[in-house]
């Protein structure tokens, strides 16, 4: 049986030289928001009305860890590319990551649920732009973004649902 094209590309792709640094940097950066998340989980978030389809709390850390690691891997692929578009694509990546890292302080720190939902829309748009830029340089890097984009889309819908259920506190 023939393997899917992406699987063939993945098997043939050498590890970029700085892959560990990119993955580690993204995972560590991603967990910077826990300073806002952990205290809010114990008091505020647990009492906040949420839709019945909200995932259990224990799923978020493993999912985000895998997603941040995958983003680091995509950045390593692109950073190792000789493409003249590499620097611009990495600038989009860093802007996208900055937008990503601001969500936890907005939602959990400032408790601005409605603003955080709209921030998620911006995050999704930045993620799509990032995936397009990376995909133009290395198609595999663009495809690796797909699970992240799906999760961000789900998180945006969830955030808007929480905002709707908490109108008085959704600023």
Coordinates of C-alpha atoms in Angstrom, one line a residue:
X1 CA 0.0 0.0 0.0
X2 CA 1.2 3.5 -0.9
X3 CA 1.9 5.8 2.0
X4 CA 0.3 9.2 2.1
X5 CA 2.5 11.9 0.6
X6 CA 2.9 13.7 4.0
X7 CA 4.1 10.5 5.6
X8 CA 6.7 10.0 2.8
X9 CA 7.9 13.6 3.3
X10 CA 8.1 13.2 7.1
X11 CA 10.1 10.0 6.7
X12 CA 12.5 11.6 4.3
X13 CA 12.9 14.9 6.2
X14 CA 16.1 15.2 8.2
X15 CA 15.9 16.8 11.6
X16 CA 16.7 20.5 11.3
X17 CA 19.9 21.5 13.2
X18 CA 18.2 23.5 15.9
X19 CA 15.1 21.4 16.3
X20 CA 15.6 20.8 20.1
X21 CA 16.0 24.5 20.8
X22 CA 13.0 25.5 18.7
X23 CA 10.7 22.8 20.3
X24 CA 12.0 23.5 23.8
X25 CA 11.7 27.3 23.4
X26 CA 8.1 27.0 22.2
X27 CA 7.1 24.6 25.0
X28 CA 8.7 26.8 27.7
X29 CA 7.2 29.9 26.2
X30 CA 3.8 28.3 26.0
X31 CA 3.9 27.5 29.7
X32 CA 4.7 31.1 30.7
X33 CA 1.0 31.7 30.9
X34 CA 0.6 29.1 33.7
X35 CA 1.4 31.9 36.1
X36 CA -2.0 33.3 35.3
X37 CA -3.8 30.0 34.7
X38 CA -3.0 28.0 37.8
X39 CA -4.2 30.5 40.4
X40 CA -7.4 31.2 38.4
X41 CA -8.2 27.5 38.0
X42 CA -8.4 27.0 41.7
X43 CA -10.8 29.9 42.4
X44 CA -12.4 31.7 39.5
X45 CA -12.5 29.3 36.6
X46 CA -13.9 26.4 38.5
X47 CA -16.9 28.4 39.5
X48 CA -17.4 30.0 36.0
X49 CA -20.4 28.5 34.2
X50 CA -19.2 26.6 31.1
X51 CA -20.9 24.7 28.4
X52 CA -21.4 20.9 29.0
X53 CA -19.0 20.1 26.1
X54 CA -16.1 21.8 27.8
X55 CA -13.2 19.3 27.8
X56 CA -12.0 18.1 31.2
X57 CA -9.3 20.2 32.8
X58 CA -6.6 17.6 32.5
X59 CA -6.6 17.6 28.7
X60 CA -5.3 21.1 28.2
X61 CA -1.7 20.8 29.4
X62 CA -0.9 17.7 27.3
X63 CA -2.7 19.1 24.2
X64 CA -0.9 22.4 24.4
X65 CA 2.4 20.8 25.1
X66 CA 2.1 18.7 21.9
X67 CA 0.9 21.7 19.9
X68 CA 3.7 24.0 21.1
X69 CA 6.2 21.3 20.3
X70 CA 4.8 20.9 16.8
X71 CA 5.0 24.7 16.3
X72 CA 8.6 24.6 17.4
X73 CA 9.2 21.8 14.9
X74 CA 7.7 23.9 12.1
X75 CA 9.8 26.8 13.0
X76 CA 12.9 24.6 13.0
X77 CA 12.1 23.4 9.5
X78 CA 11.6 27.0 8.2
X79 CA 14.6 28.4 10.0
X80 CA 16.8 25.7 8.3
X81 CA 15.4 26.6 4.9
X82 CA 17.5 28.6 2.4
X83 CA 14.4 30.4 1.2
X84 CA 14.6 34.1 0.9
X85 CA 11.2 34.3 2.5
X86 CA 12.5 32.6 5.7
X87 CA 13.0 35.8 7.7
X88 CA 9.6 37.2 6.9
X89 CA 7.9 33.9 7.8
X90 CA 9.8 33.7 11.1
X91 CA 8.7 37.3 11.9
X92 CA 5.1 36.2 11.3
X93 CA 5.8 33.2 13.6
X94 CA 7.1 35.4 16.4
X95 CA 4.2 37.8 16.1
X96 CA 1.8 34.9 16.1
X97 CA 3.4 33.4 19.2
X98 CA 3.2 36.8 21.0
X99 CA -0.5 36.9 20.2
X100 CA -0.9 33.4 21.5
X101 CA 1.0 34.1 24.7
X102 CA -1.2 37.1 25.5
X103 CA -4.4 35.1 25.7
X104 CA -3.9 33.5 29.1
X105 CA -3.2 36.8 30.9
X106 CA -6.3 38.3 29.2
X107 CA -8.6 35.4 30.0
X108 CA -7.3 34.1 33.3
X109 CA -5.3 37.1 34.6
X110 CA -7.6 40.0 33.7
X111 CA -10.7 37.7 33.5
X112 CA -11.8 39.6 30.4
X113 CA -13.7 36.6 28.9
X114 CA -15.4 38.5 26.0
X115 CA -12.2 40.3 25.1
X116 CA -10.3 37.0 25.2
X117 CA -12.8 35.5 22.8
X118 CA -12.1 38.2 20.3
X119 CA -8.4 37.9 20.9
X120 CA -8.8 34.3 19.9
X121 CA -10.2 35.4 16.6
X122 CA -7.0 37.4 16.1
X123 CA -5.0 34.4 17.2
X124 CA -6.7 32.2 14.7
X125 CA -6.1 34.7 11.9
X126 CA -2.4 35.0 12.9
X127 CA -2.2 31.2 13.0
X128 CA -3.6 30.9 9.5
X129 CA -1.2 33.6 8.2
X130 CA 1.7 31.7 9.9
X131 CA 0.7 28.4 8.4
X132 CA 0.4 29.9 4.9
X133 CA 3.9 31.6 5.2
X134 CA 5.5 28.4 6.5
X135 CA 3.6 26.2 4.0
X136 CA 4.9 28.3 1.1
X137 CA 8.5 27.6 2.3
X138 CA 8.0 24.0 3.4
X139 CA 4.6 22.4 2.7
X140 CA 5.1 19.9 5.6
X141 CA 5.5 22.9 8.0
X142 CA 2.2 24.3 6.8
X143 CA 0.4 21.0 7.2
X144 CA 1.8 20.5 10.7
X145 CA -0.1 23.6 11.7
X146 CA -3.5 22.0 10.9
X147 CA -4.1 20.4 14.4
X148 CA -3.1 23.7 16.1
X149 CA -5.5 25.6 13.9
X150 CA -8.3 23.1 14.6
X151 CA -7.7 23.4 18.4
X152 CA -7.5 27.2 18.2
X153 CA -10.8 27.2 16.4
X154 CA -12.4 25.0 19.0
X155 CA -10.9 27.1 21.8
X156 CA -12.4 30.2 20.2
X157 CA -15.9 28.7 20.0
X158 CA -15.5 27.5 23.6
X159 CA -14.4 31.0 24.7
X160 CA -17.4 32.6 23.0
X161 CA -19.7 30.1 24.6
X162 CA -18.2 30.8 28.1
X163 CA -18.6 34.5 27.4
X164 CA -22.2 34.0 26.4
X165 CA -22.9 32.1 29.7
X166 CA -21.2 34.8 31.8
X167 CA -22.6 38.0 30.3
X168 CA -22.2 40.1 33.5
X169 CA -18.5 39.0 33.9
X170 CA -17.8 39.0 30.2
X171 CA -16.2 42.4 29.7

